[in-house]
Amino acid sequence: MGEFVSSIQRKVGWFLILGMGAIVLIILSITLRSDIFSNKFLLYFSPPSAASFYEGQPVQFQGFKIGRIKKMELQHDGTVRISVNVLERYRPMMHQGSIIHLIRDGLIGEQTIEITAGNTNQPIIKQGQQIPYETAASIEQLLQDIKPAVENANALLHELAMLATWLNDPESDLRQMVARMNALSQGLTAENIGQMANHFTETLENLQVLTKDLKDNRIGEQLATSLKATSEILADLRPLSQQIAEQGPDSLQHINSLIKNVDQLSRSLDTVASDLGELTPELPGLARESRASIKQMQSVLKKLEQSWLIGNQPTPAEADEDALAPPVLEMQP
Amino acid sequence: MKPVSSISSWQPLLLICTFILGACGGSSNHRPAEPENPYANHAATYIQNGLTAMQRERWQSAERSFSRALTSSQLADDTRLISLSWYNLAVIHTAMKNSTAAERAYLRVIELSGRYKNSIMQMRAHLALALMHQREGKLTDTMQQFPASLFENGTWPADIHLQAARLAQLLQAPALAEQGYRIVTITKGNSVALQKMKGEAHMGLAMMAKADKQYDQAWSEAEQSLQYCRSIGAPRLTAHALLLQGSLPVSTRSKRYDKLERALNIYTALADKYGQKQSLILLLEISDANQTHALRLRLEQLEDKLGKETEKATAFPINKKDD
C-alpha cells in the first residue's frame, strides 16, 4: 500500500515538475521572442499633435519592428512629448540625422511610426536623444492636394462675384425686366396690359412654386447655415422669375458653373482633410466644417437647378468629359 | 383707369412675397448631408489633380495622381471610375513616351469598357492606341476599320472626333480628317478642355491647308487656333501655331520674323530643343545678314546639345525619358 502511494506521489511530482517546466519554457520562449528582457534605450520626439499615436504603437526601422511607444505626455508649455522604447541591438544602425515619421503602406490601413537611419557618416544616436518628427505627407503632395482646393475656392468666389455683378448690373435681364415693368405700370396701353398681366401671373405662380419648395424641402433653413456669400447670392436669386430664366441664359451658365465649382471644392476639401489629418487637428476640422457647409450649398444649388428658376434647361457637361485626360496628338508642324 | 390701379396693386404683393421668402432663409436648423462614398470622392479629386498637373506638363506628378485615382476607384468599386482612371493613366504614359505601359493600360480600358458595354470609352481607347501605334510606325489598322460615324456630326464626344481626325490626317485621308476637325470646331461648349480641342482642330486644319499649299487658309486656321490658346493658356500649341505661321510665305518678312521669334521664346521656356531648332532654321532663312551670325551660333550650340543627347540616348537607351 505504502509502495503504491509513493509511486503515485512520484508520478504526481514528475507531472508537476514537467508541467511547470513546460510553462517556464513557454514563458521563456515568449519573452525571448517579444524582447521583454532585451536591453532597450529611450528616444523622444515631439509631434504637433498626439492624435495619431497611442501607447504601445509599434516603431519600425526599414520595415522591421524595433520598439514601441512607451509614454505620451502633454508638457506644461502645451507641447506633446512621446517616449519610445527601442531595442538596444538596433542602436548602431541609427545615426545622427535620423527622423521619426508616420507612414501608411497603402491608401488605407493603420499608420505606423518609422525611424530613419540618418547620416551613416555621423555618430550613432544617444540614449534619451530627442529625434526630430516630420510629417509623412510630403510638401509636394500636400501642395498638390491643397492647390486645386484653393483654385476651386478662387473660381467659386469669382463665379459668385460674377453672378452678383450680373444681378446688380443695370443692363442685366433682371434689371431690364424690372425697369420695363415700371415703365409699363406708368404708361399702360391695351396691348401691354395683357403683357403685364402675363408677367405678373407667371411671376406669382413661380413664387408660389418656390414657396412650396422652401416649405417642403427646408431650403430656407439650409440657406442660413450655408456660406454667407452664397446666402446673399441666393437671396438675390429668389425674386427671379421664369421670364428671366427664359430671357437670361447667362444666369444658367452662372448656376451651372457654380454647381461644378462647388462640387470640385467639396471633393478637394475631402482629400485635404484626410491628408492633413496628421498635421494639426484644427486644419482638417476647418476643412470638414467648410465641407459640411458646402454640402448644404450643393444641395441648395441643386434644388434651385431643378426649381422653376432654371427648370428644363440643359444640364452641366457629363462628368466623364470633365475627368478625361486630353488626347496626346503631337501637333508640331 | 381701373386696370391701372389693379395692375399697380400687384407690385406691393410681389415685394411682400419677396420679403416672406427672404425671412424663410433666416432660420438655423439644417438637414444632415446625404452619405457618400469617400473613395469615389478621393478618386475624383486625384483625377482633377492629375489633369491640372498634366495641363502644366508635370507628367510624373500627373502619373502619381492618376495612379492614386485608380486605387481609390478600385476601393470605391466604381467601374466607371476604374475605366476612366485606366484611360487617364494610359494617356499620361503616352505623353511620357512609355509606350509599353500605355499599351497595357489602353488594352485594359478596351477590355473593361467592352465588359461594361461602354462603347464610347472603348472607341476612345482604341483610337488613342491606334494614334500611338501610328507614331511608332507599327499601326496595322486602316481608316476603313473605323466606323464612318466618327466623321459624322454629333455622334461621338468631341475628343473622339478629334482623335479620329488626327488619325485620318496621319493616314493620308484628308477629306475624312477635315470632316472630323470641322465637327470639333463647331461643337458647343465653354469648357477649357473643349477650347483646347478646338485649338488643336484648327491647328490640324492649318497643317492640312499648308500641305495643300493653301497658305492663306493655313494662316487663318492657325490664327483661330492661337485665339483659343490665348484664352485658355496652351503654350506648346501656341508655339506650334506661331511656328506654322512663321513658315508660311504669305506675310511680310518682319511679321514672319516676329511670329518665329515668339515661337522660339516659347520653345525655349518649355525647354523644347526640337521646336527651338525648327524655329531657328526658319529664322535663319528670313533673317538679315547682321542677325544671321548670332542665330547661326545659337543653332550650332543647340545642334551640339541635341547631338550629345542623341549619343547619350543611343548609348544608354534605358535612361531615355521625356521631360
XYZ file of C-alpha atoms in Angstrom:
656
model
C 0.000 0.000 0.000
C 2.870 2.284 1.018
C 4.663 1.442 -2.209
C 1.580 2.242 -4.241
C 1.197 5.624 -2.523
C 4.852 6.534 -3.028
C 4.560 5.550 -6.723
C 1.549 7.838 -7.119
C 3.410 10.631 -5.304
C 6.408 10.199 -7.628
C 4.167 10.311 -10.692
C 2.335 13.388 -9.478
C 5.678 15.010 -8.647
C 7.013 14.329 -12.153
C 3.779 15.547 -13.665
C 4.020 18.797 -11.726
C 7.736 19.262 -12.465
C 7.245 18.619 -16.207
C 4.131 20.834 -16.321
C 5.893 23.676 -14.546
C 8.954 23.199 -16.709
C 6.805 23.432 -19.848
C 5.169 26.590 -18.555
C 8.590 28.098 -17.747
C 9.841 27.132 -21.222
C 6.802 28.703 -22.894
C 7.205 31.889 -20.837
C 10.919 31.985 -21.654
C 10.263 31.456 -25.332
C 7.602 34.189 -25.394
C 9.779 36.638 -23.507
C 12.742 35.923 -25.772
C 10.566 36.357 -28.864
C 8.927 39.526 -27.584
C 12.180 41.041 -26.337
C 10.680 41.734 -22.921
C 14.009 41.297 -21.171
C 16.151 42.656 -24.013
C 18.133 45.805 -23.464
C 16.332 48.888 -24.665
C 17.041 52.571 -24.880
C 14.757 55.581 -24.858
C 14.205 58.128 -27.588
C 11.887 61.114 -27.575
C 10.031 63.017 -30.239
C 7.512 65.867 -30.253
C 4.794 65.799 -32.930
C 2.444 68.814 -33.272
C -0.434 66.630 -32.070
C -0.721 63.231 -30.354
C -3.888 62.473 -32.313
C -2.332 59.762 -34.490
C -0.377 57.995 -31.709
C -1.136 55.587 -28.865
C 0.840 53.828 -26.147
C 2.233 50.510 -27.354
C 2.183 51.652 -31.011
C 4.949 49.804 -32.912
C 8.024 51.632 -34.195
C 9.630 50.368 -37.391
C 13.095 50.631 -38.886
C 13.491 49.584 -42.529
C 10.165 47.732 -42.195
C 11.222 45.779 -39.039
C 9.561 46.295 -35.689
C 12.260 47.582 -33.323
C 10.292 49.152 -30.471
C 7.095 50.658 -29.179
C 5.726 53.917 -27.808
C 6.222 53.837 -24.041
C 4.613 57.041 -22.855
C 2.816 60.106 -24.190
C 2.836 63.332 -22.184
C 1.435 66.801 -22.594
C 4.117 69.202 -21.369
C 3.482 72.352 -19.340
C 4.119 74.525 -22.394
C 1.389 72.680 -24.319
C 3.761 70.612 -26.476
C 3.482 66.863 -26.880
C 6.383 64.604 -25.837
C 6.352 60.944 -26.753
C 8.924 58.458 -25.427
C 9.797 55.419 -27.479
C 11.465 52.218 -26.228
C 13.841 50.908 -28.897
C 15.845 47.658 -28.756
C 19.479 48.379 -27.933
C 20.781 45.976 -30.590
C 19.433 48.233 -33.341
C 21.088 51.384 -31.961
C 24.311 51.024 -34.042
C 22.159 51.255 -37.179
C 20.718 54.650 -36.272
C 22.811 57.745 -36.683
C 22.556 61.455 -36.070
C 20.154 62.962 -38.607
C 17.518 60.255 -38.019
C 13.943 61.409 -38.157
C 10.686 59.891 -36.982
C 7.626 59.983 -39.205
C 4.261 58.325 -39.657
C 3.884 56.047 -42.629
C 0.994 54.201 -44.186
C 1.581 51.302 -46.541
C -1.437 51.915 -48.741
C -4.237 54.394 -49.113
C -5.987 52.753 -46.192
C -4.738 50.873 -43.135
C -3.138 51.732 -39.825
C -0.348 54.243 -39.665
C 2.940 53.116 -38.160
C 5.877 55.086 -36.823
C 9.134 54.750 -38.703
C 12.572 55.891 -37.674
C 15.126 56.530 -40.420
C 18.814 55.540 -40.412
C 20.097 59.128 -40.515
C 23.526 60.058 -41.854
C 25.782 56.994 -41.676
C 28.887 59.230 -41.587
C 27.658 60.763 -38.323
C 27.892 59.238 -34.812
C 25.289 56.797 -33.507
C 22.250 58.313 -31.782
C 22.426 58.644 -27.999
C 20.253 57.217 -25.250
C 17.455 59.667 -24.408
C 18.015 61.771 -27.516
C 15.265 63.960 -28.962
C 14.591 62.877 -32.570
C 13.008 65.363 -34.990
C 9.492 64.494 -36.133
C 8.453 65.081 -39.731
C 5.070 64.654 -41.299
C 4.791 61.719 -43.678
C 2.894 63.674 -46.277
C 5.493 65.312 -48.468
C 5.305 69.022 -49.074
C 4.786 68.355 -52.758
C 1.890 66.020 -52.070
C 0.267 68.490 -49.703
C 0.693 71.349 -52.146
C -0.677 69.195 -54.886
C -3.752 68.397 -52.836
C -4.290 71.888 -51.488
C -3.769 73.717 -54.745
C -6.909 72.547 -56.540
C -8.920 73.338 -53.402
C -7.567 76.862 -53.326
C -8.029 77.237 -57.068
C -11.566 75.916 -56.834
C -12.302 78.249 -53.948
C -10.995 81.138 -56.015
C -13.002 80.044 -59.026
C -16.069 79.701 -56.838
C -15.667 83.146 -55.336
C -15.089 84.530 -58.821
C -18.290 82.895 -60.051
C -20.213 84.241 -57.072
C -18.840 87.710 -57.704
C -19.748 87.441 -61.393
C -23.267 86.375 -60.538
C -23.654 89.224 -58.050
C -22.341 91.665 -60.639
C -24.743 90.319 -63.218
C -27.679 90.607 -60.849
C -26.750 94.163 -59.920
C -25.891 95.233 -63.450
C -28.430 97.837 -64.643
C -28.118 96.319 -68.117
C -28.822 92.772 -66.924
C -32.017 90.940 -67.855
C -33.316 91.221 -64.280
C -32.853 94.970 -64.080
C -34.207 95.452 -67.573
C -37.318 93.487 -66.759
C -37.942 95.432 -63.560
C -37.391 98.699 -65.449
C -39.725 97.538 -68.185
C -42.395 96.731 -65.631
C -42.010 100.135 -64.016
C -42.329 101.802 -67.387
C -45.362 99.714 -68.233
C -47.149 100.449 -64.979
C -46.824 104.171 -65.635
C -47.982 104.217 -69.232
C -50.242 101.307 -69.868
C -51.909 100.602 -73.174
C -54.447 97.949 -74.057
C -51.676 95.897 -75.608
C -49.211 95.947 -72.785
C -51.801 95.373 -70.045
C -52.108 91.773 -71.195
C -48.351 91.524 -71.416
C -48.016 92.890 -67.920
C -50.673 90.597 -66.507
C -48.884 87.655 -68.074
C -45.590 88.699 -66.490
C -47.107 89.022 -63.049
C -49.201 85.881 -63.291
C -46.129 83.911 -64.223
C -44.115 85.604 -61.525
C -46.658 84.842 -58.840
C -47.119 81.284 -59.989
C -43.404 80.798 -59.856
C -43.160 82.422 -56.470
C -45.848 80.073 -55.185
C -43.910 77.093 -56.509
C -40.759 78.359 -54.871
C -42.561 78.976 -51.575
C -43.775 75.385 -51.664
C -40.210 74.230 -52.370
C -38.959 76.213 -49.440
C -41.585 74.747 -47.139
C -41.252 71.147 -48.265
C -37.519 70.938 -48.670
C -36.483 73.357 -45.941
C -34.255 75.159 -48.400
C -34.592 78.346 -46.375
C -33.312 76.579 -43.274
C -30.352 75.209 -45.122
C -29.523 78.609 -46.528
C -28.902 80.045 -43.074
C -26.068 77.634 -42.392
C -24.514 77.879 -45.833
C -21.672 80.182 -46.680
C -22.551 83.825 -46.149
C -21.696 84.909 -49.660
C -23.814 82.163 -51.144
C -26.755 83.032 -48.958
C -26.572 86.597 -50.193
C -26.432 85.442 -53.778
C -29.308 83.062 -53.255
C -31.323 85.815 -51.576
C -30.758 87.857 -54.711
C -31.801 84.918 -56.820
C -35.179 84.404 -55.170
C -37.105 87.216 -56.855
C -36.148 85.995 -60.321
C -38.998 84.741 -62.476
C -39.281 82.216 -65.250
C -39.391 85.124 -67.611
C -35.839 85.974 -66.634
C -34.755 82.375 -66.939
C -36.037 82.378 -70.481
C -34.512 85.712 -71.309
C -31.255 85.347 -69.450
C -29.248 82.292 -70.435
C -26.347 83.973 -68.631
C -27.919 83.010 -65.304
C -27.944 79.348 -66.311
C -24.266 79.442 -67.159
C -23.545 81.049 -63.818
C -25.534 78.466 -61.879
C -24.093 75.516 -63.795
C -20.617 76.864 -63.323
C -21.302 77.410 -59.620
C -22.515 73.856 -59.178
C -19.437 72.498 -60.916
C -17.071 74.574 -58.798
C -18.870 73.718 -55.577
C -18.597 70.018 -56.445
C -14.886 70.339 -57.130
C -14.239 72.327 -53.975
C -16.137 69.810 -51.917
C -14.108 66.908 -53.281
C -10.813 68.743 -52.861
C -11.570 69.623 -49.255
C -12.308 65.990 -48.562
C -8.852 64.928 -49.699
C -7.151 67.844 -47.980
C -8.868 66.881 -44.719
C -7.617 63.307 -44.928
C -4.073 64.234 -45.973
C -3.667 66.916 -43.342
C -5.122 64.768 -40.593
C -1.746 64.153 -39.055
C -0.513 67.754 -39.181
C -2.838 69.547 -36.823
C -6.250 68.650 -35.533
C -7.584 72.148 -36.313
C -6.896 72.250 -40.038
C -8.846 69.167 -41.108
C -11.567 70.285 -38.700
C -11.863 73.534 -40.583
C -11.835 71.683 -43.865
C -14.600 69.390 -42.599
C -16.709 72.320 -41.420
C -16.297 74.094 -44.752
C -17.162 70.895 -46.487
C -20.325 70.433 -44.438
C -21.498 73.911 -45.335
C -20.541 73.323 -48.943
C -22.570 70.117 -48.964
C -25.578 72.151 -47.895
C -24.831 74.708 -50.558
C -24.616 71.920 -53.145
C -27.977 70.647 -52.064
C -29.496 74.134 -52.263
C -27.985 74.813 -55.670
C -29.244 71.504 -56.982
C -32.717 72.297 -55.701
C -32.506 75.657 -57.403
C -31.329 73.999 -60.574
C -34.379 71.761 -60.538
C -36.787 74.506 -59.489
C -38.693 76.996 -61.580
C -35.705 79.273 -61.991
C -33.775 77.061 -64.334
C -36.024 74.063 -64.799
C -35.993 72.155 -68.085
C -32.665 73.657 -69.041
C -29.540 71.899 -70.302
C -27.636 70.131 -67.531
C -23.891 70.641 -66.986
C -21.455 68.649 -69.105
C -21.170 64.916 -68.464
C -18.887 64.095 -65.538
C -16.791 61.777 -67.703
C -15.791 64.532 -70.076
C -14.616 66.745 -67.228
C -12.457 63.972 -65.840
C -10.811 62.818 -69.057
C -7.165 63.415 -69.842
C -6.869 65.288 -73.158
C -5.664 63.154 -76.080
C -1.961 63.235 -76.985
C -1.947 64.470 -80.593
C 1.575 65.937 -81.080
C 0.588 68.749 -83.446
C 4.119 70.074 -84.058
C 4.294 71.169 -87.720
C -58.186 103.580 -65.388
C -59.403 100.580 -63.423
C -56.897 98.194 -64.946
C -54.052 100.561 -63.958
C -54.870 100.504 -60.263
C -55.446 96.767 -60.436
C -52.054 96.106 -62.016
C -50.244 98.518 -59.686
C -51.541 96.612 -56.687
C -49.541 93.584 -57.797
C -46.256 95.338 -57.130
C -46.558 95.537 -53.307
C -47.745 91.936 -53.363
C -44.598 90.932 -55.182
C -42.493 92.815 -52.664
C -44.294 91.167 -49.750
C -43.740 87.745 -51.264
C -40.062 88.541 -51.687
C -39.767 89.625 -48.051
C -41.551 86.469 -46.871
C -39.162 84.370 -48.861
C -36.210 86.343 -47.510
C -37.393 85.710 -43.963
C -37.638 81.995 -44.665
C -33.880 81.959 -45.258
C -33.121 83.100 -41.714
C -33.789 80.039 -39.590
C -30.872 77.930 -38.375
C -31.751 74.198 -38.441
C -30.218 72.156 -41.208
C -30.635 68.752 -42.717
C -27.667 66.327 -42.450
C -25.760 65.712 -45.661
C -26.512 62.553 -47.637
C -23.931 59.743 -47.200
C -21.452 59.281 -49.996
C -18.526 57.047 -50.827
C -15.317 58.821 -49.725
C -13.145 56.722 -52.067
C -15.156 57.872 -55.071
C -14.605 61.455 -53.872
C -10.886 60.797 -53.448
C -10.701 59.316 -56.936
C -12.436 62.345 -58.443
C -10.059 64.698 -56.624
C -6.982 62.763 -57.701
C -8.260 62.846 -61.282
C -8.640 66.634 -61.116
C -5.152 66.926 -59.566
C -3.779 64.783 -62.388
C -5.489 66.868 -65.049
C -4.109 70.072 -63.514
C -0.599 68.578 -63.412
C -0.992 67.380 -66.999
C -2.032 70.824 -68.169
C 1.277 72.086 -66.757
C 3.170 69.176 -68.318
C 4.157 67.790 -64.910
C 3.962 64.244 -66.165
C 5.288 62.388 -63.124
C 3.005 64.255 -60.778
C 0.059 63.534 -63.085
C 1.025 59.867 -63.244
C 1.123 59.674 -59.440
C -2.287 61.326 -59.163
C -3.889 59.082 -61.803
C -2.367 56.046 -60.153
C -3.839 57.051 -56.796
C -7.143 57.753 -58.563
C -7.126 54.189 -59.883
C -6.525 52.740 -56.409
C -9.282 54.908 -54.932
C -11.680 53.922 -57.747
C -10.945 50.273 -57.038
C -11.578 50.841 -53.317
C -14.850 52.546 -54.251
C -15.602 49.642 -56.630
C -16.820 52.155 -59.204
C -16.428 50.535 -62.614
C -16.913 53.830 -64.476
C -14.145 55.498 -62.473
C -11.880 52.452 -62.819
C -12.122 52.563 -66.641
C -11.640 56.328 -66.586
C -8.562 56.043 -64.360
C -7.019 53.372 -66.591
C -7.620 55.603 -69.617
C -6.056 58.649 -67.918
C -3.059 56.525 -66.894
C -2.724 55.320 -70.480
C -2.754 58.909 -71.787
C -0.124 60.029 -69.297
C 2.099 57.065 -70.191
C 1.704 58.044 -73.857
C 2.755 61.601 -73.029
C 5.754 60.195 -71.105
C 6.663 58.027 -74.142
C 6.268 54.892 -72.047
C 4.537 53.006 -74.822
C 4.645 49.577 -73.147
C 2.780 50.827 -70.069
C 0.469 52.937 -72.235
C -0.435 49.996 -74.460
C -1.114 47.785 -71.445
C -3.401 50.449 -69.952
C -5.246 51.102 -73.250
C -5.857 47.374 -73.680
C -7.174 47.232 -70.121
C -9.596 50.095 -70.916
C -10.746 48.320 -74.092
C -11.287 45.105 -72.130
C -13.143 46.768 -69.234
C -15.289 49.032 -71.403
C -16.196 46.026 -73.555
C -17.177 44.130 -70.413
C -19.290 47.011 -69.091
C -20.720 47.913 -72.524
C -19.202 51.395 -72.641
C -18.751 51.827 -76.380
C -17.640 55.474 -76.082
C -14.738 54.684 -73.777
C -13.838 51.660 -75.876
C -13.666 53.752 -79.052
C -11.688 56.461 -77.235
C -9.051 53.965 -76.092
C -8.984 52.210 -79.457
C -8.281 55.484 -81.297
C -5.673 56.625 -78.779
C -3.883 53.285 -79.100
C -4.036 53.494 -82.896
C -2.555 57.013 -82.791
C 0.281 55.818 -80.568
C 0.962 52.843 -82.850
C 0.918 55.138 -85.887
C 3.564 57.398 -84.333
C 5.702 54.345 -83.605
C 5.209 53.059 -87.155
C 3.524 49.825 -86.087
C -0.095 50.592 -86.930
C -1.820 47.732 -88.697
C -5.307 49.306 -88.770
C -6.578 51.350 -91.710
C -9.249 54.031 -91.659
C -11.705 51.515 -93.158
C -11.559 49.607 -89.889
C -13.084 52.549 -88.034
C -16.824 53.361 -88.259
C -17.883 56.135 -90.645
C -19.880 57.697 -87.787
C -16.574 59.020 -86.404
C -16.782 61.675 -89.104
C -20.479 62.464 -88.737
C -21.640 65.345 -86.608
C -22.990 64.764 -83.112
C -22.341 61.024 -82.978
C -19.417 60.909 -80.562
C -17.869 63.220 -77.949
C -15.533 65.903 -79.327
C -12.298 64.241 -78.145
C -13.164 61.102 -80.125
C -13.877 63.112 -83.292
C -10.571 64.925 -82.752
C -8.552 61.725 -82.338
C -10.258 60.199 -85.381
C -9.493 63.320 -87.434
C -5.819 63.319 -86.394
C -5.535 59.628 -87.206
C -7.155 60.197 -90.614
C -4.716 63.056 -91.251
C -1.732 60.877 -90.380
C -3.109 58.024 -92.513
C -3.381 60.345 -95.547
C -7.194 60.595 -95.562
C -7.511 64.412 -95.701
C -11.214 64.547 -96.558
C -12.154 62.495 -93.507
C -9.695 64.422 -91.343
C -11.225 67.732 -92.397
C -14.736 66.474 -91.607
C -13.585 65.341 -88.166
C -11.784 68.599 -87.390
C -14.781 70.667 -88.567
C -17.091 68.714 -86.227
C -14.818 69.609 -83.292
C -14.687 73.289 -84.258
C -18.490 73.597 -84.257
C -19.041 71.640 -81.032
C -20.880 73.780 -78.478
C -19.473 74.309 -75.010
C -17.185 76.513 -72.961
C -15.009 74.078 -71.042
C -11.247 74.562 -71.099
C -10.767 71.039 -72.464
C -13.100 71.764 -75.382
C -11.412 75.098 -76.126
C -8.067 73.283 -76.252
C -9.528 70.648 -78.572
C -10.939 73.361 -80.839
C -7.498 74.969 -80.925
C -5.985 71.613 -81.890
C -8.656 71.051 -84.549
C -7.874 74.444 -86.136
C -4.170 73.578 -85.942
C -4.861 70.303 -87.726
C -6.787 72.173 -90.428
C -3.938 74.688 -90.717
C -1.397 71.891 -91.213
C -3.557 70.282 -93.874
C -4.086 73.613 -95.656
C -0.327 74.207 -95.627
C 0.266 70.746 -97.100
C -2.210 71.691 -99.899
C -0.312 74.967 -100.411
C -3.411 76.960 -99.383
C -1.294 79.333 -97.353
C -3.947 81.992 -96.669
C -6.295 79.416 -95.235
C -3.486 77.864 -93.222
C -2.669 81.292 -91.753
C -6.305 81.923 -90.859
C -6.772 78.486 -89.238
C -3.562 78.937 -87.234
C -4.809 82.356 -86.136
C -8.044 80.790 -84.851
C -6.016 78.176 -83.021
C -3.975 80.972 -81.426
C -7.136 82.686 -80.219
C -8.202 79.580 -78.324
C -4.677 79.084 -76.969
C -4.524 82.637 -75.655
C -7.872 82.343 -73.936
C -7.004 79.140 -72.038
C -3.181 79.180 -71.862
C -1.756 76.387 -74.016
C 1.870 77.441 -74.633
C 3.031 74.399 -76.603
C 0.138 74.603 -79.063
C 0.682 78.378 -79.266
C 4.303 77.794 -80.244
C 3.275 75.240 -82.887
C 0.738 77.677 -84.397
C 3.249 80.541 -84.398
C 5.878 78.306 -85.974
C 3.441 77.290 -88.678
C 2.509 80.912 -89.392
C 6.182 81.861 -89.495
C 6.787 79.189 -92.099
C 4.056 80.447 -94.475
C 5.204 82.603 -97.400
C 2.082 84.811 -97.275
C 3.046 87.525 -94.865
C 5.774 90.175 -94.719
C 9.244 89.160 -93.669
C 9.052 91.221 -90.457
C 5.709 89.663 -89.482
C 7.029 86.153 -90.050
C 10.193 87.021 -88.111
C 8.037 88.209 -85.217
C 5.988 85.001 -85.222
C 9.073 82.783 -85.331
C 10.823 84.748 -82.607
C 7.754 84.360 -80.376
C 7.625 80.632 -81.125
C 11.345 80.354 -80.312
C 10.834 82.120 -76.978
C 8.034 79.739 -76.010
C 10.017 76.648 -77.065
C 12.983 77.957 -75.039
C 10.781 78.450 -71.976
C 9.423 74.922 -72.455
C 12.982 73.547 -72.982
C 11.771 72.023 -76.261
C 15.015 71.740 -78.231
C 13.444 70.338 -81.405
C 10.975 73.227 -81.504
C 13.836 75.667 -80.931
C 15.818 74.100 -83.741
C 12.908 74.345 -86.197
C 12.302 77.976 -85.231
C 15.993 78.855 -85.604
C 16.251 77.193 -89.032
C 13.229 79.166 -90.282
C 14.513 82.368 -88.682
C 17.847 81.913 -90.446
C 16.037 81.623 -93.793
C 14.431 85.062 -93.461
C 16.897 86.969 -91.281
C 19.129 89.921 -92.257
C 22.835 89.479 -92.689
C 23.547 91.182 -89.343
C 21.200 88.811 -87.479
C 22.439 85.650 -89.169
C 25.667 85.252 -87.209
C 24.065 85.193 -83.752
C 21.282 82.879 -84.925
C 23.726 80.505 -86.605
C 25.839 80.374 -83.446
C 22.781 79.588 -81.363
C 21.676 76.895 -83.811
C 25.131 75.277 -83.730
C 25.130 75.224 -79.941
C 21.670 73.709 -79.970
C 22.662 71.068 -82.512
C 25.676 70.202 -80.367
C 23.394 69.676 -77.383
C 20.936 67.663 -79.444
C 23.790 65.567 -80.842
C 25.094 64.823 -77.366
C 21.629 63.929 -76.179
C 21.145 61.606 -79.142
C 24.509 59.952 -78.433
C 23.609 59.557 -74.780
C 20.231 58.152 -75.668
C 21.834 55.657 -78.055
C 24.473 54.606 -75.527
C 22.043 54.278 -72.620
C 18.641 53.654 -74.155
C 17.258 52.561 -70.797
C 17.679 56.066 -69.398
C 15.810 57.744 -72.205
C 12.949 59.703 -70.661
C 10.756 62.509 -71.880
C 10.525 65.665 -69.789
